[in-house]
PDB file of C-alpha atoms in Angstrom:
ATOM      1  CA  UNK Z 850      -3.306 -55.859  46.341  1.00 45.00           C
ATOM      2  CA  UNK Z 851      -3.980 -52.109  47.079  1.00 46.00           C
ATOM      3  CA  UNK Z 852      -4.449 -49.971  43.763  1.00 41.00           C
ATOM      4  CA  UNK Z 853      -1.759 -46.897  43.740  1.00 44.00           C
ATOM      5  CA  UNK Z 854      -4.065 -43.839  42.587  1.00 42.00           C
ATOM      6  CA  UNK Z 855      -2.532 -41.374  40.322  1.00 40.00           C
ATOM      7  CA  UNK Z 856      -4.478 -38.383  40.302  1.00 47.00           C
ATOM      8  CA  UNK Z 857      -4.582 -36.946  36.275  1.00 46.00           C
ATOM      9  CA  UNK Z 858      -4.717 -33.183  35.806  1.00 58.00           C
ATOM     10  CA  UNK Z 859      -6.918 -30.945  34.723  1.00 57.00           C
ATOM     11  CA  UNK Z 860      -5.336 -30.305  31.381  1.00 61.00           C
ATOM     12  CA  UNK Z 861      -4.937 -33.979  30.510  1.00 67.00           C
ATOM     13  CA  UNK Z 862      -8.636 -34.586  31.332  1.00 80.00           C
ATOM     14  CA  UNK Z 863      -9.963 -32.112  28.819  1.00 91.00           C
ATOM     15  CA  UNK Z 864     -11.038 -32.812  25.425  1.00 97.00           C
ATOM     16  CA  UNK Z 865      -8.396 -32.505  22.986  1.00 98.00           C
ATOM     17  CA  UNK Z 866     -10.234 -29.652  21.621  1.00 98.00           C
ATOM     18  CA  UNK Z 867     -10.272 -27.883  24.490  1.00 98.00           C
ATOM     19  CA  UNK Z 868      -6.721 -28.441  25.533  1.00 98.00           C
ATOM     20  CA  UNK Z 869      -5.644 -26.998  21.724  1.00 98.00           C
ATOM     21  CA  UNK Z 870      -8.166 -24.337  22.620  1.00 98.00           C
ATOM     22  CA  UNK Z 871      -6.376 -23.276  25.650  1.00 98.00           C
ATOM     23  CA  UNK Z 872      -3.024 -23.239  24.223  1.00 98.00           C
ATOM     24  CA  UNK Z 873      -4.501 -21.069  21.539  1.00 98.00           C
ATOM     25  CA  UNK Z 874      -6.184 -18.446  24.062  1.00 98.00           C
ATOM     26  CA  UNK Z 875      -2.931 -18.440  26.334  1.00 98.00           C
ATOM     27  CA  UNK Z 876      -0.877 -17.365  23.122  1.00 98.00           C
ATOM     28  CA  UNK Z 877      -3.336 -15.034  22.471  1.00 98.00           C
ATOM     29  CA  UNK Z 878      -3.472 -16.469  18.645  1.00 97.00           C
ATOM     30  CA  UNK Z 879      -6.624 -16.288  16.709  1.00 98.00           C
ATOM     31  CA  UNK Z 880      -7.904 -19.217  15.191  1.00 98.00           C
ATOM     32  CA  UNK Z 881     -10.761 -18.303  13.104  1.00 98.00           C
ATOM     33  CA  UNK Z 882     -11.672 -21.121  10.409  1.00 98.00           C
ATOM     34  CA  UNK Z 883      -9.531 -19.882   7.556  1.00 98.00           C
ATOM     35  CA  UNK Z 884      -6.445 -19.682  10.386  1.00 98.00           C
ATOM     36  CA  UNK Z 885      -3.504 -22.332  10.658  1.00 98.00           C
ATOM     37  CA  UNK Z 886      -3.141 -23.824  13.887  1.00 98.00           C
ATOM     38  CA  UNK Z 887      -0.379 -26.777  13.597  1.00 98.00           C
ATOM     39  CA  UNK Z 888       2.147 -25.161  16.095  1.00 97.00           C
ATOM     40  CA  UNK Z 889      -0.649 -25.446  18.781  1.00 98.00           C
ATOM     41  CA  UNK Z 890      -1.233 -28.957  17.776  1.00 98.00           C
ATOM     42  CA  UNK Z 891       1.791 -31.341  19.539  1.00 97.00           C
ATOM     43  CA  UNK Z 892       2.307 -35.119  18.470  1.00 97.00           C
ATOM     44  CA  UNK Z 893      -0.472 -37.479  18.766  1.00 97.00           C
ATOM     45  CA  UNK Z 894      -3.248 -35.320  19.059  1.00 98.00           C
ATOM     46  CA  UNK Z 895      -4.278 -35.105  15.407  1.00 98.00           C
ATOM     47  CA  UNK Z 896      -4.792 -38.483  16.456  1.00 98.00           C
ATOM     48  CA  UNK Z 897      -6.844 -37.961  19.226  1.00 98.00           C
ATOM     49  CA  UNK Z 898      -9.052 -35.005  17.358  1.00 98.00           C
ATOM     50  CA  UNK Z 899      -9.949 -37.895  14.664  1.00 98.00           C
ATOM     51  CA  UNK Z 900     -11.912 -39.733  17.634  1.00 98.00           C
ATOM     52  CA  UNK Z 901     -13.255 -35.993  18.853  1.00 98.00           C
ATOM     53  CA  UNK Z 902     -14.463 -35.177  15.679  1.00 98.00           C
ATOM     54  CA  UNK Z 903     -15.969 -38.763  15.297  1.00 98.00           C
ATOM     55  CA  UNK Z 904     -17.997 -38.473  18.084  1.00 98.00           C
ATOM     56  CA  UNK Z 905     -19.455 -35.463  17.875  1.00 98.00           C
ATOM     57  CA  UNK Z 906     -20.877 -36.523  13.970  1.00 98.00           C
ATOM     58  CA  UNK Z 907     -22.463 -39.590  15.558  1.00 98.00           C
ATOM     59  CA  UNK Z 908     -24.392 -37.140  17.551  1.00 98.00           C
ATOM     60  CA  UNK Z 909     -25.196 -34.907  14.175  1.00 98.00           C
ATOM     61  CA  UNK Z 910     -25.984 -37.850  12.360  1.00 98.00           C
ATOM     62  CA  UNK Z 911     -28.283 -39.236  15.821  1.00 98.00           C
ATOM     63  CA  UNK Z 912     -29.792 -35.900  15.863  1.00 98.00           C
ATOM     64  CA  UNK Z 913     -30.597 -35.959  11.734  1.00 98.00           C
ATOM     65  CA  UNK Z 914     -32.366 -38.918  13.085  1.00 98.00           C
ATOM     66  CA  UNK Z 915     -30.461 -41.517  10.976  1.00 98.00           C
ATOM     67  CA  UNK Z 916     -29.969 -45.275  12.157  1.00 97.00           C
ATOM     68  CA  UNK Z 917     -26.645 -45.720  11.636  1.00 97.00           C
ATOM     69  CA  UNK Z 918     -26.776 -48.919  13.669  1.00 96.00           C
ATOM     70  CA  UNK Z 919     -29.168 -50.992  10.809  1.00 97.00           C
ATOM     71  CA  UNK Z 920     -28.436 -48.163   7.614  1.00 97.00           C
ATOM     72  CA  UNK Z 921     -25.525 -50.191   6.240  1.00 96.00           C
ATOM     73  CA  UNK Z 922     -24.528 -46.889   4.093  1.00 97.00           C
ATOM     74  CA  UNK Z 923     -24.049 -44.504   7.317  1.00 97.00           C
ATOM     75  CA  UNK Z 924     -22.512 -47.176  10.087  1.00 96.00           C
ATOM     76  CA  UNK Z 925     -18.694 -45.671   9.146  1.00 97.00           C
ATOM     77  CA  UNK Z 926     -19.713 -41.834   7.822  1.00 98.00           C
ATOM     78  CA  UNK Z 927     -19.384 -40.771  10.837  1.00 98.00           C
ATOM     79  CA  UNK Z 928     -15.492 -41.457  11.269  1.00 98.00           C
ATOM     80  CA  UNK Z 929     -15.513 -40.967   7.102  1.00 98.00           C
ATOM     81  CA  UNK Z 930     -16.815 -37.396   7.622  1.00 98.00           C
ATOM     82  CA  UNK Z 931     -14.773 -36.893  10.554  1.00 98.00           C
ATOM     83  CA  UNK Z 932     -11.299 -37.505   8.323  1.00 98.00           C
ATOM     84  CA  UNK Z 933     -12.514 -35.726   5.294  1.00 98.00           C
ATOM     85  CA  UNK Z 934     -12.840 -32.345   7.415  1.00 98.00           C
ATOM     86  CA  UNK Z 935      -9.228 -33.209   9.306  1.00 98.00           C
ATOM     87  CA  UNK Z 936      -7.198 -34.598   6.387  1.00 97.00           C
ATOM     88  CA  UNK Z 937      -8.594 -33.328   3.462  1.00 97.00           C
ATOM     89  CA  UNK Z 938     -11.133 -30.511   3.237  1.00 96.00           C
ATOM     90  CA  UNK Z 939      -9.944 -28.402   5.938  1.00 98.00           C
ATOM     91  CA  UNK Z 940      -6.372 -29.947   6.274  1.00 98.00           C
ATOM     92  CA  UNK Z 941      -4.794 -26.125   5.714  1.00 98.00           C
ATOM     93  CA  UNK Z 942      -5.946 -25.940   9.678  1.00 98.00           C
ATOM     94  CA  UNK Z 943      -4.347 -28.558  11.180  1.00 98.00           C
ATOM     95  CA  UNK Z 944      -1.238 -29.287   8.637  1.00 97.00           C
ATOM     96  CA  UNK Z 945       2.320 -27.202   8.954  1.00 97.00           C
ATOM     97  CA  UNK Z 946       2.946 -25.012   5.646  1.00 97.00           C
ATOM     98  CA  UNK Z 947       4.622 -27.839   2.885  1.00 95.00           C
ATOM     99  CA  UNK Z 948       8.741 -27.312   2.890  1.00 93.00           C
ATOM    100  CA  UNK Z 949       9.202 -24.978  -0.604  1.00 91.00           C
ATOM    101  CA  UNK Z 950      12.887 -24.746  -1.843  1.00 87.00           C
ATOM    102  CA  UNK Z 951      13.640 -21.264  -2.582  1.00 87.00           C
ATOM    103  CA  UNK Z 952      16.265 -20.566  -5.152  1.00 88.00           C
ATOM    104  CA  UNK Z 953      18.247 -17.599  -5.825  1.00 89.00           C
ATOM    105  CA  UNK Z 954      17.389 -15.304  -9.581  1.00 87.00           C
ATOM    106  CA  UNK Z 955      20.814 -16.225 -10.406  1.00 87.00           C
ATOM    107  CA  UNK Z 956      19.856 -15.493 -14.610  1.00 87.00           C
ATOM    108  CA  UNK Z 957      18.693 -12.195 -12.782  1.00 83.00           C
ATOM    109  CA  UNK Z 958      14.900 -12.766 -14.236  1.00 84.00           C
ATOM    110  CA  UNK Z 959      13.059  -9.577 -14.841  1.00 89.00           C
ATOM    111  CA  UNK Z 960      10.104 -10.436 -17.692  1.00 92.00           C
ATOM    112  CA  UNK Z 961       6.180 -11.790 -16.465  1.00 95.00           C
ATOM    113  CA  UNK Z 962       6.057 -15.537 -15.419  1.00 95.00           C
ATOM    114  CA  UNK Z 963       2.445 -16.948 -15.094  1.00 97.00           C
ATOM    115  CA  UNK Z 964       1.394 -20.255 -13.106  1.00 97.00           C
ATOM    116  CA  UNK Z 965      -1.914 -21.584 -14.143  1.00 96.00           C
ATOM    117  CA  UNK Z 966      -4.087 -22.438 -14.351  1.00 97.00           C
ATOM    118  CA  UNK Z 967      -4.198 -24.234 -10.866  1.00 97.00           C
ATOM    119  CA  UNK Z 968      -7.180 -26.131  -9.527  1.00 98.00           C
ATOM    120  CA  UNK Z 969      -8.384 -25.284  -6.048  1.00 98.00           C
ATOM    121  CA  UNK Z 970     -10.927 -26.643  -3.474  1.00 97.00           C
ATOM    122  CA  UNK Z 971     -12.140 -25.080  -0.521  1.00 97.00           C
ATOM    123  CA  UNK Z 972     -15.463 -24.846   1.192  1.00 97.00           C
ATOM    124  CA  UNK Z 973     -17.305 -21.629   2.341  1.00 96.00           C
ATOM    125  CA  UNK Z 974     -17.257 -21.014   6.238  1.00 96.00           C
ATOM    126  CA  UNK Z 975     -21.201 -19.966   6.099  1.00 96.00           C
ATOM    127  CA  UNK Z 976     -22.378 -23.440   4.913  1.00 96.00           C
ATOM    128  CA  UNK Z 977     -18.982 -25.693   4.672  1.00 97.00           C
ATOM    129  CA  UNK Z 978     -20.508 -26.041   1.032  1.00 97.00           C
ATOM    130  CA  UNK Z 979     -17.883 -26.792  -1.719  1.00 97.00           C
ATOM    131  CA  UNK Z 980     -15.691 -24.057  -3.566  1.00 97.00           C
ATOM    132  CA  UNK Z 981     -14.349 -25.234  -6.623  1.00 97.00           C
ATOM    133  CA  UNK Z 982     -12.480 -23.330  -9.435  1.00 97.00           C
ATOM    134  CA  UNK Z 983      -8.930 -22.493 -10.734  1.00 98.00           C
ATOM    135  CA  UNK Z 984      -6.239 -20.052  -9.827  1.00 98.00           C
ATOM    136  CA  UNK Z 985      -3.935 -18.208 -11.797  1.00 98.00           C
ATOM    137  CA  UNK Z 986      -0.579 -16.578 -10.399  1.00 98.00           C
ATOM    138  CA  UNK Z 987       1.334 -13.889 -12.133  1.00 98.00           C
ATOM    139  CA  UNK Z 988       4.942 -12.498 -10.743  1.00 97.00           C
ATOM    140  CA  UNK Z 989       7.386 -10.384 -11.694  1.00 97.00           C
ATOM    141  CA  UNK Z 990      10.690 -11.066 -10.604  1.00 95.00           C
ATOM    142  CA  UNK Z 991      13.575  -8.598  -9.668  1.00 92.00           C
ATOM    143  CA  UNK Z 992      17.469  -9.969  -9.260  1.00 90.00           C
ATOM    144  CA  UNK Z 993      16.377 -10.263  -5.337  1.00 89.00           C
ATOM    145  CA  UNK Z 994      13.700 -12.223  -5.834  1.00 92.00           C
ATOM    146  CA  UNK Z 995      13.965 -15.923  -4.625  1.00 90.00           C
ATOM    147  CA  UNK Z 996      12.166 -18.803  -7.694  1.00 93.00           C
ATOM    148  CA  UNK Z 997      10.215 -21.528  -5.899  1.00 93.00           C
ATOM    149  CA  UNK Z 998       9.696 -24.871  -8.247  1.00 91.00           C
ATOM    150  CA  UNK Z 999       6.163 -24.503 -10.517  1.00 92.00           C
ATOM    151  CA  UNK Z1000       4.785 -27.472  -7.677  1.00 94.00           C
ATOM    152  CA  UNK Z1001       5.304 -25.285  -5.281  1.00 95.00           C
ATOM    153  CA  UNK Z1002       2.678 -22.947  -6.187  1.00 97.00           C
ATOM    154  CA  UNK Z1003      -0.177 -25.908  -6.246  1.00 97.00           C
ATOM    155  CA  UNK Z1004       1.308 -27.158  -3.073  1.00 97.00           C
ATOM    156  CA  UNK Z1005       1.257 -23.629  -0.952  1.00 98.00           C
ATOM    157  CA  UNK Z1006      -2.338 -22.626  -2.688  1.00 98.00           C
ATOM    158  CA  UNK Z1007      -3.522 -25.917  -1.654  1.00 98.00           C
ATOM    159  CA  UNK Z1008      -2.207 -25.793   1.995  1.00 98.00           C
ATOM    160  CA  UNK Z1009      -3.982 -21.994   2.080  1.00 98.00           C
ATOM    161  CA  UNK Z1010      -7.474 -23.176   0.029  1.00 98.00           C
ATOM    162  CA  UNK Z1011      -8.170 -26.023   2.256  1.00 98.00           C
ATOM    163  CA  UNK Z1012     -10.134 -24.376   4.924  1.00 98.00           C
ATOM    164  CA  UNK Z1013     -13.259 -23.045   5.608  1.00 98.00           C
ATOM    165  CA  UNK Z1014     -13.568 -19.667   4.289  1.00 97.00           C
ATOM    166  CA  UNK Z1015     -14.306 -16.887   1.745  1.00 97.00           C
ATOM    167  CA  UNK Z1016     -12.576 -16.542  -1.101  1.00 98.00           C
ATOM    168  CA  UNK Z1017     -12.470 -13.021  -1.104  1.00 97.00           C
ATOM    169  CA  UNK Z1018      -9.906 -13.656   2.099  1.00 98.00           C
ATOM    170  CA  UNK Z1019      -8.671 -16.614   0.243  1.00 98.00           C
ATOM    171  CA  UNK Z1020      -6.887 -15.137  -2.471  1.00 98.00           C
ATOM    172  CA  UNK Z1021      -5.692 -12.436  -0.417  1.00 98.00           C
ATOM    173  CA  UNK Z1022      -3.648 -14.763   2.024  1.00 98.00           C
ATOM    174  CA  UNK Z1023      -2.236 -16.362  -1.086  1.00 98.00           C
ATOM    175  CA  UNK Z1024      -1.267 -13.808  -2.329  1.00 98.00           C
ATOM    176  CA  UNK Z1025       0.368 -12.553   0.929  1.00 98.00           C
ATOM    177  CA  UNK Z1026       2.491 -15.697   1.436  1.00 97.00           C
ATOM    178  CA  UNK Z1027       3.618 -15.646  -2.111  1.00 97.00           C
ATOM    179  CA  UNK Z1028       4.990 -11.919  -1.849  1.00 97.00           C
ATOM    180  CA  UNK Z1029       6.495 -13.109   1.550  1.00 95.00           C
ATOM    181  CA  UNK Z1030       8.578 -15.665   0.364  1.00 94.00           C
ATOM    182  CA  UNK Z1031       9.523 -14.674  -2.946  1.00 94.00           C
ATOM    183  CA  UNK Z1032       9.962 -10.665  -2.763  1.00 94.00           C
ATOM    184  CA  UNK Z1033       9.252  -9.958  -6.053  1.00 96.00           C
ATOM    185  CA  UNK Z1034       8.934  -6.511  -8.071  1.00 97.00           C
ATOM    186  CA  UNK Z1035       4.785  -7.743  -8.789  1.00 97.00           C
ATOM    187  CA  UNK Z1036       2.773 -10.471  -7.388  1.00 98.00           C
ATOM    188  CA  UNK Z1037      -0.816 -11.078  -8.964  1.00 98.00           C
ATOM    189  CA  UNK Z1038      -3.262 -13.630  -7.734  1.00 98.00           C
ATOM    190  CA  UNK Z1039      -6.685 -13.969  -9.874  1.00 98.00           C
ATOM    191  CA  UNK Z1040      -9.159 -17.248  -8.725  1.00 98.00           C
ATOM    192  CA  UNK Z1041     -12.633 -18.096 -10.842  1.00 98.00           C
ATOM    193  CA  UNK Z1042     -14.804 -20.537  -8.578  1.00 98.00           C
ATOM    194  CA  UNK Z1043     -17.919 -22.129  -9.007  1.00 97.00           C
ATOM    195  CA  UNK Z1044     -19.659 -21.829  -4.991  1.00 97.00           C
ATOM    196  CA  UNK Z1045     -21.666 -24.771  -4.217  1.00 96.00           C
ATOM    197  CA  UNK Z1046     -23.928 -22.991  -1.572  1.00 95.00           C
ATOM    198  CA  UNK Z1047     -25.431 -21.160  -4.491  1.00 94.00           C
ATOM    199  CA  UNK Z1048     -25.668 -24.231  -6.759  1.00 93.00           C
ATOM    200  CA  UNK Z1049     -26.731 -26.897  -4.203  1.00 93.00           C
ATOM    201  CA  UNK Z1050     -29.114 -24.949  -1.633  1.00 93.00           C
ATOM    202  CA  UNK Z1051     -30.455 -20.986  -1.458  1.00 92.00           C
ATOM    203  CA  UNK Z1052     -31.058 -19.526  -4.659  1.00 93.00           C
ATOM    204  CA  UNK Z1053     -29.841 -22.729  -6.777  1.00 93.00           C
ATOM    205  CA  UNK Z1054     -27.744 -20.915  -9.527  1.00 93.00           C
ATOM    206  CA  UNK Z1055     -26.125 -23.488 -11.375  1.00 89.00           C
ATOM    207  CA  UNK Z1056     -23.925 -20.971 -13.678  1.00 91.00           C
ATOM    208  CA  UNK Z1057     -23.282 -18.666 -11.221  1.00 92.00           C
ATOM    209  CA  UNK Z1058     -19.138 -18.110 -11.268  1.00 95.00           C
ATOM    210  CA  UNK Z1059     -17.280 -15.749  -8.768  1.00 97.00           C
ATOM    211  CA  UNK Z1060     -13.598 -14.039  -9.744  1.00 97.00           C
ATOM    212  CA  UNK Z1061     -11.587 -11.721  -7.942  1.00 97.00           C
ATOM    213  CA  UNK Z1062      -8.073 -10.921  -7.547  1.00 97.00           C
ATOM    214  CA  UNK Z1063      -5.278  -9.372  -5.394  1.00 98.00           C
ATOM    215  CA  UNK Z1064      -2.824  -7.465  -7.907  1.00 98.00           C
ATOM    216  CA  UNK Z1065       0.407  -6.398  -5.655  1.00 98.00           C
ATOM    217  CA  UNK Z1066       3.556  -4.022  -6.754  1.00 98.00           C
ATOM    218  CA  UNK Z1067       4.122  -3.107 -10.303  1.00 97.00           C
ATOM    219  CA  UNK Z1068       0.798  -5.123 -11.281  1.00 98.00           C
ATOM    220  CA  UNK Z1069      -0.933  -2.277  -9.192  1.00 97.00           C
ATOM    221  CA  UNK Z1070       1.228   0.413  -9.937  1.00 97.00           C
ATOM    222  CA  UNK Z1071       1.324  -0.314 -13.945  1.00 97.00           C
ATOM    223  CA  UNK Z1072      -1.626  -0.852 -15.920  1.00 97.00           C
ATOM    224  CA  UNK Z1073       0.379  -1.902 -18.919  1.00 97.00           C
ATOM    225  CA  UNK Z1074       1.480  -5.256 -17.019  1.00 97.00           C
ATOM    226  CA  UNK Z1075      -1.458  -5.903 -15.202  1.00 97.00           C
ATOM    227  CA  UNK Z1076      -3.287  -5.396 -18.650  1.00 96.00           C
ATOM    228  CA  UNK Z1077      -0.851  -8.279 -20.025  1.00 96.00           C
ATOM    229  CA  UNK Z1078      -1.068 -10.370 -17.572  1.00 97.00           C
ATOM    230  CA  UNK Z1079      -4.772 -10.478 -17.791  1.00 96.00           C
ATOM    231  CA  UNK Z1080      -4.646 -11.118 -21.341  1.00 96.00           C
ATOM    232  CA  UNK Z1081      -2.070 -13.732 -20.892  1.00 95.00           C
ATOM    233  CA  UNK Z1082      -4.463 -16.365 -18.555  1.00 94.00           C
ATOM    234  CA  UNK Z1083      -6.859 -18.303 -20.927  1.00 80.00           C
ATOM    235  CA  UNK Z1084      -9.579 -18.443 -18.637  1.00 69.00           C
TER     236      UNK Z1084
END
């Protein structure tokens, strides 16, 4: 019986990573490590990057020159690694922002509300070494402003924290989406983290801390509520 040859195209015979590449370049989108990229990502290939990703750490770990065939420790850290980065670590990539329920000021809120503190994880884009620390959100409403549920907050800084980056930019997209979706008067984002490529490799500062903030609105504008805000957070 004859076989009936059906030619694949180019596109489908890429790489998965190099077909979300393409759609990325043809949009013209950036996608630097700290970037979202879920609308370029359609059904199934999350999937497919798993087995991608997989791949290419059995050559790092072949190239560390580790026998993963006889090391009974390393024979699944390969695929391990591979859904730590997708799923967990750097899941902010490759994960739409979570659904928030946005509710009208209806008790036309106007006083200081603080969130916090919230724990974060990232990982720096230099060394993909761990950042670890807490985050602490102030906001000040006006009668306009939409109230999203106290979750919320550790849900969207948690979608935004997990990927590679700095936190310098970290707390400044935060603090951007927040102001986006709830249009308030103030918006104040403050984050203390401990960076493990000090700790674990370079100079090998243990105590070392790093805090910085983004202070938006009236908590720019008024030094009398950014100064009681600050004394508000126990930190």
């Amino acid at each position: 019986m004859a076989t009936t040859y059906v030619p694949v195209s180019e596109t489908e015979a890429m790489p998965v990573s190099a077909r979300i590449r393409a759609r990325l370049l043809a949009s013209k989108e950036r996608f630097h490590a700290n970037d979202n990229i879920a609308h370029h990502i359609v059904p199934g290939e999350l999937e497919e990057l798993l087995d991608e990703v997989s791949q290419r750490m059995q050559g790092v770990l072949e190239s560390l020159v580790i026998d993963t065939s006889s090391d009974h420790n390393t024979q699944d850290t390969a695929r391990r690694v591979a859904k730590m980065y997708l799923q967990e670590v750097f899941g902010g990539r490759y994960t739409p922002e979570p659904a928030v329920t946005e509710f009208p000021n209806v008790a036309h809120l106007n006083e200081l509300m603080i969130i916090g503190p919230v724990t974060v994880r990232s990982a720096c884009s230099h060394h993909f070494c761990p950042i670890m620390g807490k985050v602490w959100i102030g906001v000040m409403p006006n009668q306009h402003s939409n109230l999203i549920g106290l979750s919320k907050y550790a849900r969207l800084a948690a979608w935004v924290m997990n990927r590679p980056q700095i936190q310098e930019e970290a707390v400044k997209q935060l603090a951007d989406l927040l102001q986006e979706k709830m249009q308030p008067d103030g918006l104040a984002v403050i984050m203390e983290a401990e960076h493990f490529c000090m700790h674990w490799r370079g100079v090998k500062d243990t105590d070392a801390l790093m805090v910085n903030s983004v202070m938006l609105g009236s908590f720019l504008k008024d030094p009398a509520l950014r100064r009681e805000f600050l004394s508000l957070i126990k930190r």
